[in-house]
Coordinates of C-alpha atoms in Angstrom, one line a residue:
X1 CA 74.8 75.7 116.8
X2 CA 78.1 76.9 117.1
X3 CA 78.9 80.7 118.3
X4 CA 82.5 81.1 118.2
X5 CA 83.5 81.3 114.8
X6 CA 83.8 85.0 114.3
X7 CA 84.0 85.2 110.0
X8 CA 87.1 84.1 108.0
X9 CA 90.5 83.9 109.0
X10 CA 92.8 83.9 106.0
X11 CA 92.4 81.8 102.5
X12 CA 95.2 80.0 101.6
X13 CA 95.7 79.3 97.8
X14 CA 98.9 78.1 95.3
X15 CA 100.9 80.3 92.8
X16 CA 103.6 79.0 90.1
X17 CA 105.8 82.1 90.7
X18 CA 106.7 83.8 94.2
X19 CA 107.9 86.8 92.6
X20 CA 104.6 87.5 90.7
X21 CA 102.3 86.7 93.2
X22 CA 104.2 89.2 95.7
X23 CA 104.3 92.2 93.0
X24 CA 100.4 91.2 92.4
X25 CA 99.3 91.5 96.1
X26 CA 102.1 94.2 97.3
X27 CA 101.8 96.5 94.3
X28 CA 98.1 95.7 92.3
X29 CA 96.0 95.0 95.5
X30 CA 98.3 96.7 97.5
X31 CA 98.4 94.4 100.7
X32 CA 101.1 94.6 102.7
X33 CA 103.5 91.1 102.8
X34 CA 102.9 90.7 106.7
X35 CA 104.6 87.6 106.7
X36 CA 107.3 85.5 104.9
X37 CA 108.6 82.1 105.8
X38 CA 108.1 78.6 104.2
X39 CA 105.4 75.8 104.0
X40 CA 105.8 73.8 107.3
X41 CA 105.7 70.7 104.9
X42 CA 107.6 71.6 102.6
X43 CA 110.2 74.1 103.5
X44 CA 111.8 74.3 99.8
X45 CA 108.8 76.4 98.8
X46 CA 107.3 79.7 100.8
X47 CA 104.2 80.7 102.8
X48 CA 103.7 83.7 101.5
X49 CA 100.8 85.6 103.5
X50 CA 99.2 89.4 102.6
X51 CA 97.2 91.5 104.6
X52 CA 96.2 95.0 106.3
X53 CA 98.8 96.5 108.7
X54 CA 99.0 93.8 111.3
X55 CA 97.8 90.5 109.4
X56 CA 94.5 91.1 111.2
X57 CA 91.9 87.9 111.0
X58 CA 89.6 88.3 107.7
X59 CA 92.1 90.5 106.2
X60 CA 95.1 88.0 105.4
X61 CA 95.8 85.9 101.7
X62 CA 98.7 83.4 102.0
X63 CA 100.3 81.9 99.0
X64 CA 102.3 78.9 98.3
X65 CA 104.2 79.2 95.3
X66 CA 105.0 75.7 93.9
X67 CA 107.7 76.2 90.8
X68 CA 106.6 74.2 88.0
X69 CA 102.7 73.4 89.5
X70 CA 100.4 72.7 86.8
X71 CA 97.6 75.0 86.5
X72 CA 94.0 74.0 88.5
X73 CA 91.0 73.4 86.6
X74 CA 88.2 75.3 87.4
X75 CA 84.9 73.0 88.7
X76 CA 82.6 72.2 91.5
X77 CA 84.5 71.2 95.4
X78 CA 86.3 74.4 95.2
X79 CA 86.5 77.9 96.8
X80 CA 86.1 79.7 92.9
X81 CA 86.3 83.4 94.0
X82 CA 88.2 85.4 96.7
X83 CA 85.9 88.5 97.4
X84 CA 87.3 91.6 99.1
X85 CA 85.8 94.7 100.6
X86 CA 86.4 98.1 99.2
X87 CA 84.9 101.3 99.8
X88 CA 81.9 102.5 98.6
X89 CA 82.7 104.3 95.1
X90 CA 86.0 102.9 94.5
X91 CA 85.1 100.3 91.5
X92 CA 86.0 102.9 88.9
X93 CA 89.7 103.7 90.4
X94 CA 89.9 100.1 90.4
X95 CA 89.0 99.2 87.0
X96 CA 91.1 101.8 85.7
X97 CA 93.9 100.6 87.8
X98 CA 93.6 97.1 87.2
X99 CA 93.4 97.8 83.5
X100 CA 96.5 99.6 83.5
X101 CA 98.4 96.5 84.7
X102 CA 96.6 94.3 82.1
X103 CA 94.6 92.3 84.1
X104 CA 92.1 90.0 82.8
X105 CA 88.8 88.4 83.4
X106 CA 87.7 92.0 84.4
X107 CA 83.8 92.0 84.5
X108 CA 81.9 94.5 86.9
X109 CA 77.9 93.8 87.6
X110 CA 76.2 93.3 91.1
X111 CA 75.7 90.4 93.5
X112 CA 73.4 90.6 96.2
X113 CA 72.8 94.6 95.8
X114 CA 76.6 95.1 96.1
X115 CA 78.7 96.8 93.4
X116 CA 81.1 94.2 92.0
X117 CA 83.9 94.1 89.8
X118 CA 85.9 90.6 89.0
X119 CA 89.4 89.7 87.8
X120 CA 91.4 86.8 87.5
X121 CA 95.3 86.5 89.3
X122 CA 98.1 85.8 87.8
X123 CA 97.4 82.4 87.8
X124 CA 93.9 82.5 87.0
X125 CA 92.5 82.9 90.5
X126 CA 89.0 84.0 90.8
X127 CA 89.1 87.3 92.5
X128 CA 86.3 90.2 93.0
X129 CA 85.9 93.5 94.8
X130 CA 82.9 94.7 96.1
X131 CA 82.0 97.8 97.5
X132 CA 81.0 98.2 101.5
X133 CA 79.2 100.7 103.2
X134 CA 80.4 100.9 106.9
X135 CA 83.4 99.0 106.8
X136 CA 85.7 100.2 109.5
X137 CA 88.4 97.8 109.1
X138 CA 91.4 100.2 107.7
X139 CA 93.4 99.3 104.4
X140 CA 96.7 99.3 104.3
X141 CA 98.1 102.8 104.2
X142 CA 101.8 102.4 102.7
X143 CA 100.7 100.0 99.6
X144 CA 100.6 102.2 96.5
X145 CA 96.7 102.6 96.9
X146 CA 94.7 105.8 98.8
X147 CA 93.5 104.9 102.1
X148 CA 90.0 106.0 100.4
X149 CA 90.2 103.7 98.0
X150 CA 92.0 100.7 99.5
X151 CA 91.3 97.0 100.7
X152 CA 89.5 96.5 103.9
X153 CA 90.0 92.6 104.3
X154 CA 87.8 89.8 102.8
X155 CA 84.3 90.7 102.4
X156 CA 83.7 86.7 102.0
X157 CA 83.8 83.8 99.9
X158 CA 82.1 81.8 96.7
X159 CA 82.2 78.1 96.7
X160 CA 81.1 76.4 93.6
X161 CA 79.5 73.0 94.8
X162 CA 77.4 70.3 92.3
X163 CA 75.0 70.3 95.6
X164 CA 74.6 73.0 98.2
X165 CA 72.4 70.9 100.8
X166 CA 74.9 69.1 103.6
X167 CA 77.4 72.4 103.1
X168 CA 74.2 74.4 104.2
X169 CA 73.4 72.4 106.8
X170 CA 77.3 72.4 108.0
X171 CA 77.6 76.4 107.7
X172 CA 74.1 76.7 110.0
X173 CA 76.1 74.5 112.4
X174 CA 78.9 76.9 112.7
X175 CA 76.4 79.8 113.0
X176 CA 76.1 81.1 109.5
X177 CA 72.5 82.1 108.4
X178 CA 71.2 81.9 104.8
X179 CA 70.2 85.4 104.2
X180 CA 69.0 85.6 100.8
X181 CA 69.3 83.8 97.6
X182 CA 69.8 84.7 93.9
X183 CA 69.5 82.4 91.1
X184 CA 72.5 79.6 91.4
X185 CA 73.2 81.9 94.4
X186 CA 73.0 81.5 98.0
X187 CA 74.1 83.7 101.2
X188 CA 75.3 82.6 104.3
X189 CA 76.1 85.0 107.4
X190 CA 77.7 84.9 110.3
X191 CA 76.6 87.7 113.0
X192 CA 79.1 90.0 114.9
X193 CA 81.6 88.8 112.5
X194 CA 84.6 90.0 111.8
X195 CA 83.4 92.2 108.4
X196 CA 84.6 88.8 106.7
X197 CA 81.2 87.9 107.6
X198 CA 80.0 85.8 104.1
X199 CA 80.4 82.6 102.5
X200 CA 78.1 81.9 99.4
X201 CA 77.4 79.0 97.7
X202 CA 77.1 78.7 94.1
X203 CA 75.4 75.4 93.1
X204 CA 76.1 74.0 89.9
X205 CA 75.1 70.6 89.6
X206 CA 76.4 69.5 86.3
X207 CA 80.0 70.9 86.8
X208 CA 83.0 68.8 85.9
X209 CA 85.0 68.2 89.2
X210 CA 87.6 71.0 90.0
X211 CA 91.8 70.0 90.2
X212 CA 93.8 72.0 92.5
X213 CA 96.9 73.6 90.6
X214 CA 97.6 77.1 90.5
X215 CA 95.3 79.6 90.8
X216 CA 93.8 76.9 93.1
X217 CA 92.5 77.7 96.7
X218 CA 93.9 75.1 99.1
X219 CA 91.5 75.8 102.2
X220 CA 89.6 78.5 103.8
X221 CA 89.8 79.2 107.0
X222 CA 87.5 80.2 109.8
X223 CA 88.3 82.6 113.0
X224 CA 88.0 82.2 116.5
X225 CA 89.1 84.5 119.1
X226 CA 91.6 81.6 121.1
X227 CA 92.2 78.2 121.6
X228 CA 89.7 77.6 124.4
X229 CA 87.0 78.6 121.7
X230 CA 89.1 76.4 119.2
X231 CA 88.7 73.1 121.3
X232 CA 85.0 73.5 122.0
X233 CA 84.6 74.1 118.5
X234 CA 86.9 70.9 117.5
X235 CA 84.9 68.8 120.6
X236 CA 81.6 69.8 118.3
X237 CA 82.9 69.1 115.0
X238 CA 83.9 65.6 116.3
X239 CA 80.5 65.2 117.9
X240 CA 79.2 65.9 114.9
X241 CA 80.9 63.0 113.0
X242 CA 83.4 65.1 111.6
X243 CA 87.3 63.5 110.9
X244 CA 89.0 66.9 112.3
X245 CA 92.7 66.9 112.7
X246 CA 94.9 67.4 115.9
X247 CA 95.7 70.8 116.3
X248 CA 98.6 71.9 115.0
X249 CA 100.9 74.9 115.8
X250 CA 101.3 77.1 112.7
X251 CA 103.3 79.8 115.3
X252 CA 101.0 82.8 114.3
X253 CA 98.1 80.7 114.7
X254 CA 97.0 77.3 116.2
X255 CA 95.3 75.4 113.2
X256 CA 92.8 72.4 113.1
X257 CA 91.1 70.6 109.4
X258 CA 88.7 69.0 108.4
X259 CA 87.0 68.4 105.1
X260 CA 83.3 69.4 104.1
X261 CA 80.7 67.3 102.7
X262 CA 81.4 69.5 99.2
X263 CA 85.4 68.5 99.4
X264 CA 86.8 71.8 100.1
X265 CA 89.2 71.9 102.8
X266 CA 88.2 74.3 106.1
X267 CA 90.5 75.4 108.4
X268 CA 89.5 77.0 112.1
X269 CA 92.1 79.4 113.5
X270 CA 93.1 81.1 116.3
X271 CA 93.6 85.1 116.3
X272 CA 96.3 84.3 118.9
X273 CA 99.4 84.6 118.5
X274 CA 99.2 87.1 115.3
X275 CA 101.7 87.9 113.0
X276 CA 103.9 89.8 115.3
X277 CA 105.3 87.4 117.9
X278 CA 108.5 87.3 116.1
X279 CA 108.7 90.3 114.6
X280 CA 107.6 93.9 115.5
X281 CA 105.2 95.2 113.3
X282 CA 106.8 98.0 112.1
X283 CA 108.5 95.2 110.0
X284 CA 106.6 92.3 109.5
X285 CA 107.0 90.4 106.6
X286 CA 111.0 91.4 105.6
X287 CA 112.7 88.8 107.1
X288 CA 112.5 85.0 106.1
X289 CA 111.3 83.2 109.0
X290 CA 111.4 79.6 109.9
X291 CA 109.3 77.2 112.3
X292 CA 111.4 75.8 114.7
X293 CA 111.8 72.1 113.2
X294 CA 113.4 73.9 110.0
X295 CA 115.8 76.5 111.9
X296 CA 118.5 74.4 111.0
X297 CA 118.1 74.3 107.7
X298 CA 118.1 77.8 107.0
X299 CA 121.6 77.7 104.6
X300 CA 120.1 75.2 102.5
X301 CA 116.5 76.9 102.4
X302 CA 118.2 80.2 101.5
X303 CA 119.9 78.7 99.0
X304 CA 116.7 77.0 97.3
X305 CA 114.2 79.6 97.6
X306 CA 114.3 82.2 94.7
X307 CA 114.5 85.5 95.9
X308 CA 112.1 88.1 96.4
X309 CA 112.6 91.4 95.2
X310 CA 110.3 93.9 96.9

């Protein structure tokens, strides 16, 4: 068993509109933008990413906002909600926030003892807030929301699988613990996490098969303190008989892949460098930054990207 993943890292996910899915996370959820710059594959379209002050592991949502995507389908082999941590109390200001922006899908009941109210993005994403006792993880303090009522970071994730069993088996591996189960329901842990400490698995058997498309998580990723902890990680993965990528260099983060036995796509990531390596963090996220193999390109990805009006 595994003992360096330390909770989530970020979740990654698609938009159809950049400017949207800023005001949504900026001003709604109110995240701070810790980071701009551009898919490393694709530098015609951002990397949007949201967090707490610093971009802190199991705080941070990125975004890449594809103009013109068609909208995902909802179905099993996806991560189908985004669950974050509020404080204890804070559902109704949050209802009554959320309805004043017209947000839909808004549904508040109780998961696991916890509070819980759900909402849907703006392109559909599955979204819920739950409140925490004891989280001491600080929100954001200049997003629009009061500190006492704001966004700790990920509480965890739901992924909607046809069968639960080899997805278990591969979350004990990385040192999650099933902790308690609840109809379709079923709770993994990781201990001395982060405080994005859960991943639960919904299994639906006879689900229909989801498409990625907006609204659409791409991968989830998993946190580990450095790239020593990384490799051993990757060396066990491997060992295991999983296909796990090279790492790659994602300049806030070191990044390897690999895909689950339930097709969603994990990511483990490094907490080093962090968000602020190439800008101080008294302004992360203004500036558009570029990777190195796309510096030269800036004129023409200025030119392409739509602009962001904060």
């Amino acid at each position: 068993m595994l003992t360096q993943i330390k909770g989530l890292h970020h979740v990654t996910s698609m938009a159809a509109d950049a400017q949207k899915n800023n005001d949504f996370f900026t001003k709604t959820l109110g995240l701070r933008r810790v980071k701009k710059t551009v898919n490393f594959d694709a530098p015609d379209v951002y990397h949007l990413y949201y967090g707490d002050e610093t971009g802190s592991a199991g705080t941070v949502m990125t975004y890449f906002p594809f103009p013109h995507i068609a909208k995902g389908n909802r179905g099993a082999g996806e991560v189908a909600e985004t669950v974050f941590s509020v404080p204890r109390g804070s559902l109704g200001y949050w209802k009554e926030r959320f309805a004043g922006k017209g947000l839909t899908g808004l549904a508040q009941d109780e998961a696991f003892g916890e509070k819980r109210l759900r909402f849907l993005g703006p392109d559909g994403d599955g979204f819920a807030l739950t409140e925490v006792d004891g989280d001491a993880r600080l929100p954001f303090s200049n997003g629009g929301v009061p500190v006492s009522e704001g966004v700790h970071g990920f509480h965890g994730v739901t992924m909607r699988l046809r069968d639960g069993g080899a997805t278990g088996e591969l979350l004990t591996f990385m040192g999650y613990e099933a902790i308690d189960r609840r109809g379709d329901l079923t709770r993994y842990a990781i201990k001395g996490g982060n405080g994005a400490d859960f991943v639960d698995l919904e299994v639906l058997p006879g689900s229909p098969a989801a498409r990625q498309g907006a609204g659409s998580v791409h991968h989830v990723a998993f946190a580990v303190e450095n790239r020593a902890a990384q490799a051993e990680v990757r060396k066990a993965l491997i060992d295991t008989g999983y296909g796990v990528t090279p790492v790659i260099d994602r300049d806030y983060f070191w990044a390897i892949y690999f895909r689950t036995p339930g097709g969603v796509l994990f990511e483990i990531a490094t907490n080093e460098p962090g968000f602020n390596r190439d800008e101080d963090t008294a302004h992360l996220g203004e500036a558009l930054k570029l990777p190195g193999q796309h510096a030269h390109l800036r004129d023409r990805i200025e030119e392409i990207l739509p602009p962001i009006v904060d």
